[in-house]
CSV table of N, CA and C in Angstrom, one decimal:
chain,number,residue,atom,x,y,z
V,1254,PRO,N,27.1,34.0,137.7
V,1254,PRO,CA,28.1,33.4,136.9
V,1254,PRO,C,28.9,32.3,137.6
V,1255,ALA,N,29.2,32.5,138.9
V,1255,ALA,CA,30.0,31.5,139.6
V,1255,ALA,C,29.2,30.1,139.7
V,1256,PHE,N,27.9,30.2,139.9
V,1256,PHE,CA,27.1,29.0,140.1
V,1256,PHE,C,27.1,28.3,138.7
V,1257,LEU,N,26.9,29.0,137.6
V,1257,LEU,CA,26.8,28.4,136.3
V,1257,LEU,C,28.1,27.8,135.9
V,1258,GLY,N,29.2,28.5,136.2
V,1258,GLY,CA,30.5,28.0,135.9
V,1258,GLY,C,30.8,26.7,136.7
V,1259,ILE,N,30.6,26.7,138.0
V,1259,ILE,CA,30.9,25.5,138.7
V,1259,ILE,C,29.9,24.3,138.4
V,1260,SER,N,28.7,24.7,138.0
V,1260,SER,CA,27.8,23.6,137.6
V,1260,SER,C,28.2,23.0,136.3
V,1261,LEU,N,28.7,23.8,135.3
V,1261,LEU,CA,29.2,23.3,134.1
V,1261,LEU,C,30.4,22.4,134.4
V,1262,HIS,N,31.3,22.9,135.2
V,1262,HIS,CA,32.5,22.1,135.6
V,1262,HIS,C,32.0,20.7,136.2
V,1263,SER,N,31.0,20.8,137.0
V,1263,SER,CA,30.5,19.5,137.7
V,1263,SER,C,29.9,18.6,136.6
V,1264,LEU,N,29.2,19.2,135.7
V,1264,LEU,CA,28.6,18.4,134.6
V,1264,LEU,C,29.7,17.7,133.8
V,1265,LEU,N,30.8,18.4,133.5
V,1265,LEU,CA,32.0,17.8,132.9
V,1265,LEU,C,32.6,16.7,133.7
V,1266,ASP,N,32.7,16.9,135.0
V,1266,ASP,CA,33.2,15.9,135.9
V,1266,ASP,C,32.3,14.6,135.8
V,1267,GLY,N,31.0,14.8,135.7
V,1267,GLY,CA,30.1,13.7,135.5
V,1267,GLY,C,30.4,12.9,134.2
V,1268,ILE,N,30.6,13.7,133.1
V,1268,ILE,CA,31.0,13.1,131.8
V,1268,ILE,C,32.2,12.3,132.0
V,1269,ALA,N,33.3,12.8,132.6
V,1269,ALA,CA,34.5,12.1,132.8
V,1269,ALA,C,34.3,10.9,133.7
V,1270,LEU,N,33.4,11.0,134.7
V,1270,LEU,CA,33.1,9.8,135.5
V,1270,LEU,C,32.4,8.8,134.8
V,1271,GLY,N,31.4,9.2,134.0
V,1271,GLY,CA,30.6,8.2,133.2
V,1271,GLY,C,31.5,7.5,132.2
V,1272,ALA,N,32.4,8.2,131.6
V,1272,ALA,CA,33.3,7.5,130.6
V,1272,ALA,C,34.3,6.6,131.3
V,1273,GLY,N,34.8,7.1,132.5
V,1273,GLY,CA,35.7,6.3,133.2
V,1273,GLY,C,35.2,5.0,133.8
V,1274,LEU,N,33.9,5.1,134.2
V,1274,LEU,CA,33.3,3.9,134.7
V,1274,LEU,C,33.0,2.8,133.6
V,1275,MET,N,33.1,3.2,132.4
V,1275,MET,CA,33.0,2.2,131.3
V,1275,MET,C,34.2,1.4,131.1
V,1276,LEU,N,35.3,1.9,131.7
V,1276,LEU,CA,36.6,1.1,131.6
V,1276,LEU,C,37.0,0.6,133.0
V,1277,PRO,N,36.8,-0.6,133.3
V,1277,PRO,CA,37.0,-1.1,134.6
V,1277,PRO,C,38.4,-0.8,135.2
V,1278,GLN,N,39.4,-0.7,134.4
V,1278,GLN,CA,40.7,-0.3,134.9
V,1278,GLN,C,40.9,1.1,135.3
V,1279,LEU,N,40.0,2.0,134.8
V,1279,LEU,CA,40.1,3.4,135.1
V,1279,LEU,C,39.0,3.9,136.0
V,1280,GLY,N,37.9,3.2,136.0
V,1280,GLY,CA,36.7,3.6,136.8
V,1280,GLY,C,37.0,4.0,138.2
V,1281,PRO,N,37.7,3.2,139.0
V,1281,PRO,CA,37.9,3.5,140.4
V,1281,PRO,C,38.7,4.8,140.6
V,1282,VAL,N,39.7,5.0,139.7
V,1282,VAL,CA,40.6,6.2,139.9
V,1282,VAL,C,39.8,7.5,139.6
V,1283,VAL,N,39.0,7.4,138.5
V,1283,VAL,CA,38.1,8.6,138.1
V,1283,VAL,C,37.1,8.8,139.2
V,1284,LEU,N,36.5,7.8,139.7
V,1284,LEU,CA,35.5,8.0,140.8
V,1284,LEU,C,36.2,8.6,142.0
V,1285,LEU,N,37.3,8.1,142.4
V,1285,LEU,CA,38.0,8.7,143.6
V,1285,LEU,C,38.3,10.2,143.3
V,1286,ALA,N,38.8,10.5,142.2
V,1286,ALA,CA,39.2,11.9,141.8
V,1286,ALA,C,38.0,12.8,141.9
V,1287,VAL,N,36.9,12.3,141.4
V,1287,VAL,CA,35.6,13.2,141.4
V,1287,VAL,C,35.1,13.3,142.8
V,1288,LEU,N,35.1,12.2,143.5
V,1288,LEU,CA,34.6,12.3,144.9
V,1288,LEU,C,35.4,13.2,145.8
V,1289,ILE,N,36.7,13.2,145.6
V,1289,ILE,CA,37.6,14.0,146.5
V,1289,ILE,C,37.4,15.5,146.3
V,1290,HIS,N,37.1,15.9,145.0
V,1290,HIS,CA,37.0,17.3,144.8
V,1290,HIS,C,35.6,17.8,144.8
V,1291,LYS,N,34.6,17.0,144.9
V,1291,LYS,CA,33.2,17.5,145.0
V,1291,LYS,C,32.9,18.3,146.2
V,1292,MET,N,33.4,17.8,147.4
V,1292,MET,CA,33.1,18.5,148.6
V,1292,MET,C,33.7,19.9,148.6
V,1293,PRO,N,35.0,20.1,148.3
V,1293,PRO,CA,35.5,21.5,148.2
V,1293,PRO,C,34.7,22.4,147.2
V,1294,ASP,N,34.3,21.8,146.1
V,1294,ASP,CA,33.5,22.5,145.1
V,1294,ASP,C,32.2,23.0,145.7
V,1295,SER,N,31.5,22.1,146.5
V,1295,SER,CA,30.2,22.4,147.1
V,1295,SER,C,30.4,23.5,148.1
V,1296,ILE,N,31.4,23.4,149.0
V,1296,ILE,CA,31.7,24.4,150.0
V,1296,ILE,C,32.0,25.7,149.4
V,1297,SER,N,32.8,25.7,148.3
V,1297,SER,CA,33.2,26.9,147.6
V,1297,SER,C,31.9,27.7,147.1
V,1298,ILE,N,31.1,27.0,146.3
V,1298,ILE,CA,30.0,27.6,145.7
V,1298,ILE,C,29.0,28.1,146.8
V,1299,SER,N,28.8,27.3,147.8
V,1299,SER,CA,27.9,27.8,148.9
V,1299,SER,C,28.4,29.0,149.6
V,1300,SER,N,29.7,29.0,149.8
V,1300,SER,CA,30.3,30.2,150.5
V,1300,SER,C,30.2,31.4,149.6
V,1301,ILE,N,30.5,31.3,148.4
V,1301,ILE,CA,30.4,32.4,147.4
V,1301,ILE,C,29.0,33.0,147.4
V,1302,LEU,N,28.0,32.1,147.3
V,1302,LEU,CA,26.6,32.6,147.3
V,1302,LEU,C,26.2,33.2,148.6
V,1303,LEU,N,26.5,32.6,149.7
V,1303,LEU,CA,26.2,33.2,151.0
V,1303,LEU,C,26.9,34.5,151.2
V,1304,SER,N,28.1,34.6,150.8
V,1304,SER,CA,28.9,35.9,150.9
V,1304,SER,C,28.3,37.0,150.1
V,1305,ALA,N,27.6,36.6,149.0
V,1305,ALA,CA,27.0,37.6,148.1
V,1305,ALA,C,25.6,38.0,148.6
V,1306,GLY,N,25.2,37.4,149.7
V,1306,GLY,CA,24.0,37.8,150.3
V,1306,GLY,C,22.8,37.0,149.9
V,1307,TRP,N,23.0,35.9,149.3
V,1307,TRP,CA,21.9,35.0,148.9
V,1307,TRP,C,21.3,34.4,150.2
V,1308,ALA,N,20.0,34.1,150.2
V,1308,ALA,CA,19.3,33.5,151.4
V,1308,ALA,C,19.7,32.1,151.5
V,1309,ARG,N,19.8,31.6,152.7
V,1309,ARG,CA,20.2,30.2,153.0
V,1309,ARG,C,19.3,29.2,152.3
V,1310,PRO,N,17.9,29.4,152.3
V,1310,PRO,CA,17.1,28.4,151.7
V,1310,PRO,C,17.3,28.3,150.1
V,1311,LYS,N,17.6,29.5,149.5
V,1311,LYS,CA,17.9,29.5,148.1
V,1311,LYS,C,19.2,28.8,147.8
V,1312,VAL,N,20.2,29.0,148.7
V,1312,VAL,CA,21.5,28.4,148.5
V,1312,VAL,C,21.4,26.9,148.7
V,1313,ALA,N,20.5,26.5,149.6
V,1313,ALA,CA,20.3,25.0,149.9
V,1313,ALA,C,19.7,24.4,148.6
V,1314,ARG,N,18.7,25.1,148.0
V,1314,ARG,CA,18.1,24.5,146.8
V,1314,ARG,C,19.1,24.5,145.6
V,1315,LEU,N,19.9,25.5,145.5
V,1315,LEU,CA,20.9,25.5,144.5
V,1315,LEU,C,22.0,24.4,144.7
V,1316,SER,N,22.3,24.1,146.0
V,1316,SER,CA,23.2,23.1,146.3
V,1316,SER,C,22.7,21.7,145.9
V,1317,VAL,N,21.4,21.5,146.1
V,1317,VAL,CA,20.8,20.2,145.6
V,1317,VAL,C,20.9,20.2,144.1
V,1318,LEU,N,20.5,21.2,143.4
V,1318,LEU,CA,20.6,21.3,142.0
V,1318,LEU,C,22.1,21.0,141.5
V,1319,PHE,N,23.0,21.7,142.2
V,1319,PHE,CA,24.4,21.5,141.9
V,1319,PHE,C,24.8,20.0,142.0
V,1320,SER,N,24.3,19.4,143.1
V,1320,SER,CA,24.7,18.0,143.4
V,1320,SER,C,24.2,17.0,142.3
V,1321,LEU,N,23.2,17.4,141.6
V,1321,LEU,CA,22.7,16.6,140.5
V,1321,LEU,C,23.4,16.7,139.2
V,1322,THR,N,24.2,17.7,139.0
V,1322,THR,CA,24.9,17.9,137.7
V,1322,THR,C,25.9,16.8,137.4
V,1323,THR,N,26.6,16.3,138.4
V,1323,THR,CA,27.6,15.2,138.1
V,1323,THR,C,26.9,13.9,137.7
V,1324,PRO,N,25.9,13.5,138.5
V,1324,PRO,CA,25.2,12.3,138.0
V,1324,PRO,C,24.5,12.4,136.6
V,1325,VAL,N,24.0,13.6,136.3
V,1325,VAL,CA,23.4,13.9,135.0
V,1325,VAL,C,24.5,13.7,133.9
V,1326,GLY,N,25.7,14.3,134.2
V,1326,GLY,CA,26.8,14.2,133.3
V,1326,GLY,C,27.2,12.8,133.1
V,1327,ALA,N,27.3,12.0,134.2
V,1327,ALA,CA,27.6,10.6,134.0
V,1327,ALA,C,26.6,9.8,133.2
V,1328,LEU,N,25.4,10.1,133.4
V,1328,LEU,CA,24.3,9.4,132.6
V,1328,LEU,C,24.5,9.8,131.1
V,1329,LEU,N,24.7,11.1,130.8
V,1329,LEU,CA,24.9,11.5,129.4
V,1329,LEU,C,26.1,10.8,128.8
V,1330,ALA,N,27.2,10.7,129.6
V,1330,ALA,CA,28.4,10.0,129.1
V,1330,ALA,C,28.1,8.6,128.8
V,1331,PHE,N,27.4,7.9,129.7
V,1331,PHE,CA,27.0,6.5,129.4
V,1331,PHE,C,26.2,6.4,128.1
V,1332,LEU,N,25.2,7.2,128.0
V,1332,LEU,CA,24.4,7.1,126.8
V,1332,LEU,C,25.2,7.4,125.5
V,1333,PHE,N,26.1,8.3,125.6
V,1333,PHE,CA,26.9,8.7,124.4
V,1333,PHE,C,28.0,7.7,124.1
V,1334,PHE,N,28.8,7.3,125.2
V,1334,PHE,CA,30.0,6.5,125.0
V,1334,PHE,C,29.7,5.0,124.9
V,1335,ARG,N,28.5,4.5,125.2
V,1335,ARG,CA,28.3,3.1,125.2
V,1335,ARG,C,28.4,2.5,123.7
V,1336,ALA,N,28.2,3.4,122.7
V,1336,ALA,CA,28.3,2.9,121.4
V,1336,ALA,C,29.7,3.0,120.8
V,1337,LEU,N,30.6,3.5,121.6
V,1337,LEU,CA,32.0,3.7,121.1
V,1337,LEU,C,32.9,2.5,121.6
V,1338,SER,N,34.0,2.4,120.9
V,1338,SER,CA,34.9,1.3,121.4
V,1338,SER,C,35.7,1.8,122.6
V,1339,GLU,N,36.3,0.8,123.3
V,1339,GLU,CA,37.0,1.2,124.5
V,1339,GLU,C,38.2,2.1,124.2
V,1340,GLU,N,38.8,2.0,123.0
V,1340,GLU,CA,39.8,2.9,122.6
V,1340,GLU,C,39.4,4.3,122.5
V,1341,ASN,N,38.2,4.5,121.9
V,1341,ASN,CA,37.7,5.9,121.8
V,1341,ASN,C,37.3,6.5,123.1
V,1342,VAL,N,36.7,5.6,124.0
V,1342,VAL,CA,36.4,6.1,125.4
V,1342,VAL,C,37.7,6.5,126.1
V,1343,ALA,N,38.8,5.7,125.9
V,1343,ALA,CA,40.0,6.0,126.6
V,1343,ALA,C,40.6,7.3,126.0
V,1344,ILE,N,40.5,7.6,124.8
V,1344,ILE,CA,40.9,8.9,124.2
V,1344,ILE,C,40.1,10.0,124.8
V,1345,ALA,N,38.8,9.9,124.9
V,1345,ALA,CA,38.0,10.9,125.5
V,1345,ALA,C,38.4,11.2,127.0
V,1346,ILE,N,38.7,10.1,127.7
V,1346,ILE,CA,39.2,10.2,129.1
V,1346,ILE,C,40.5,10.9,129.2
V,1347,GLY,N,41.4,10.6,128.2
V,1347,GLY,CA,42.7,11.3,128.2
V,1347,GLY,C,42.6,12.8,127.9
V,1348,ILE,N,41.7,13.1,127.0
V,1348,ILE,CA,41.5,14.6,126.8
V,1348,ILE,C,40.9,15.2,128.0
V,1349,SER,N,40.0,14.6,128.7
V,1349,SER,CA,39.4,15.1,129.9
V,1349,SER,C,40.5,15.3,131.0
V,1350,ALA,N,41.3,14.3,131.2
V,1350,ALA,CA,42.3,14.3,132.2
V,1350,ALA,C,43.3,15.4,131.9
V,1351,GLY,N,43.7,15.6,130.7
V,1351,GLY,CA,44.6,16.6,130.3
V,1351,GLY,C,44.1,18.0,130.5
V,1352,THR,N,42.8,18.2,130.3
V,1352,THR,CA,42.1,19.4,130.5
V,1352,THR,C,42.1,19.8,132.0
V,1353,PHE,N,41.7,18.8,132.8
V,1353,PHE,CA,41.7,19.0,134.3
V,1353,PHE,C,43.1,19.3,134.8
V,1354,LEU,N,44.1,18.6,134.3
V,1354,LEU,CA,45.5,18.9,134.7
V,1354,LEU,C,45.9,20.3,134.3
V,1355,ALA,N,45.6,20.7,133.1
V,1355,ALA,CA,46.0,22.0,132.7
V,1355,ALA,C,45.3,23.1,133.5
V,1356,ILE,N,44.1,22.9,133.8
V,1356,ILE,CA,43.4,23.9,134.7
V,1356,ILE,C,43.9,23.9,136.1
V,1357,ALA,N,44.2,22.7,136.6
V,1357,ALA,CA,44.7,22.7,138.0
V,1357,ALA,C,46.1,23.3,138.1
V,1358,THR,N,46.9,23.0,137.1
V,1358,THR,CA,48.3,23.6,137.2
V,1358,THR,C,48.3,25.1,137.0
V,1359,ALA,N,47.4,25.5,136.1
V,1359,ALA,CA,47.3,27.0,135.8
V,1359,ALA,C,46.8,27.7,137.0
V,1360,ASP,N,46.0,27.1,137.8
V,1360,ASP,CA,45.4,27.7,139.0
V,1360,ASP,C,46.3,27.6,140.3
V,1361,ILE,N,46.9,26.4,140.4
V,1361,ILE,CA,47.6,26.1,141.7
V,1361,ILE,C,49.1,26.5,141.6
V,1362,LEU,N,49.8,26.2,140.6
V,1362,LEU,CA,51.2,26.4,140.6
V,1362,LEU,C,51.6,27.9,140.7
V,1363,PRO,N,50.8,28.8,140.1
V,1363,PRO,CA,51.2,30.2,140.4
V,1363,PRO,C,51.1,30.6,141.9
V,1364,GLN,N,50.1,30.0,142.6
V,1364,GLN,CA,49.9,30.2,144.0
V,1364,GLN,C,51.2,29.7,144.8
V,1365,VAL,N,51.7,28.6,144.4
V,1365,VAL,CA,52.8,28.0,145.1
V,1365,VAL,C,54.1,28.9,144.9
V,1366,HIS,N,54.2,29.6,143.8
V,1366,HIS,CA,55.4,30.3,143.5
V,1366,HIS,C,55.3,31.8,143.8
V,1367,ARG,N,54.2,32.3,144.3
V,1367,ARG,CA,54.1,33.7,144.7
V,1367,ARG,C,54.9,34.0,145.8
V,1368,ILE,N,55.9,35.0,145.6
V,1368,ILE,CA,56.8,35.3,146.7
V,1368,ILE,C,56.1,36.1,147.8
V,1369,GLU,N,55.2,37.0,147.5
V,1369,GLU,CA,54.6,37.9,148.5
V,1369,GLU,C,53.6,37.1,149.3
V,1370,GLN,N,53.1,36.0,148.8
V,1370,GLN,CA,52.1,35.2,149.6
V,1370,GLN,C,52.6,33.8,149.8
V,1371,ARG,N,53.9,33.5,150.0
V,1371,ARG,CA,54.4,32.2,150.1
V,1371,ARG,C,53.8,31.5,151.3
V,1372,ASN,N,53.1,30.4,151.0
V,1372,ASN,CA,52.4,29.7,152.1
V,1372,ASN,C,52.8,28.2,152.0
V,1373,PRO,N,53.5,27.7,152.9
V,1373,PRO,CA,53.9,26.3,152.8
V,1373,PRO,C,52.7,25.3,152.8
V,1374,LEU,N,51.6,25.7,153.3
V,1374,LEU,CA,50.4,24.8,153.2
V,1374,LEU,C,50.0,24.6,151.8
V,1375,THR,N,50.1,25.6,150.9
V,1375,THR,CA,49.8,25.4,149.5
V,1375,THR,C,50.6,24.3,148.9
V,1376,LEU,N,51.9,24.3,149.1
V,1376,LEU,CA,52.8,23.3,148.6
V,1376,LEU,C,52.4,22.0,149.2
V,1377,LEU,N,52.2,21.9,150.5
V,1377,LEU,CA,51.8,20.7,151.2
V,1377,LEU,C,50.5,20.1,150.5
V,1378,PHE,N,49.5,20.9,150.3
V,1378,PHE,CA,48.3,20.4,149.8
V,1378,PHE,C,48.4,20.0,148.3
V,1379,LEU,N,49.3,20.6,147.6
V,1379,LEU,CA,49.6,20.2,146.2
V,1379,LEU,C,50.2,18.8,146.2
V,1380,GLY,N,51.2,18.7,147.1
V,1380,GLY,CA,51.9,17.4,147.2
V,1380,GLY,C,50.9,16.3,147.7
V,1381,LEU,N,50.0,16.6,148.6
V,1381,LEU,CA,49.0,15.7,149.1
V,1381,LEU,C,48.1,15.3,147.9
V,1382,GLY,N,47.7,16.2,147.1
V,1382,GLY,CA,46.8,15.9,146.0
V,1382,GLY,C,47.5,15.0,145.0
V,1383,LEU,N,48.8,15.2,144.7
V,1383,LEU,CA,49.5,14.4,143.8
V,1383,LEU,C,49.7,13.0,144.4
V,1384,LEU,N,49.9,12.9,145.7
V,1384,LEU,CA,50.1,11.6,146.4
V,1384,LEU,C,48.8,10.8,146.4
V,1385,VAL,N,47.6,11.5,146.6
V,1385,VAL,CA,46.4,10.8,146.5
V,1385,VAL,C,46.1,10.3,145.1
V,1386,SER,N,46.5,11.1,144.1
V,1386,SER,CA,46.3,10.6,142.7
V,1386,SER,C,47.2,9.4,142.4
V,1387,TRP,N,48.4,9.5,142.8
V,1387,TRP,CA,49.3,8.4,142.6
V,1387,TRP,C,48.9,7.1,143.3
V,1388,THR,N,48.4,7.3,144.6
V,1388,THR,CA,47.9,6.1,145.3
V,1388,THR,C,46.7,5.5,144.6
V,1389,GLY,N,45.8,6.3,144.0
V,1389,GLY,CA,44.7,5.8,143.3
V,1389,GLY,C,45.1,4.9,142.1
V,1390,THR,N,46.2,5.3,141.5
V,1390,THR,CA,46.7,4.4,140.4
V,1390,THR,C,47.2,3.1,140.9
V,1391,LEU,N,47.8,3.1,142.1
V,1391,LEU,CA,48.3,1.9,142.7
V,1391,LEU,C,47.2,0.9,143.0
V,1392,VAL,N,46.0,1.5,143.4
V,1392,VAL,CA,44.9,0.6,143.8
V,1392,VAL,C,44.4,-0.1,142.5
V,1393,VAL,N,44.4,0.6,141.4
V,1393,VAL,CA,43.9,0.0,140.2
V,1393,VAL,C,44.9,-1.1,139.6
V,1394,HIS,N,46.2,-0.7,139.7
V,1394,HIS,CA,47.2,-1.6,139.1
V,1394,HIS,C,47.7,-2.6,140.2
């Protein structure tokens, strides 16, 4: 289930990336966002599978398969969105960004506020992620 879930997530990242690259003013920011969080995704799924006792060669093959899901999603987005206006593509990207933000805040913010497990590094990394996102918008504008 974890591999399928993260692969679907990665496919959706690719769709967001493909749509984002169709708009020159958003493409670099979306690309940066996807690139930054692909490595932790890959490490996470590999760690989960290895901890569950899966053999390294099988995990390696699945990692290759996982790494292809984002480009496949980008290609699907290109094929689908190329017939749409820039306005419709921008709406789709807005929905995608809102979904990612909702998931991220639902997962991260409760960790920041847990009293029994208060870890300043969690808040630091949240701030760092926000700073990287903000910096990405400065590069485009």
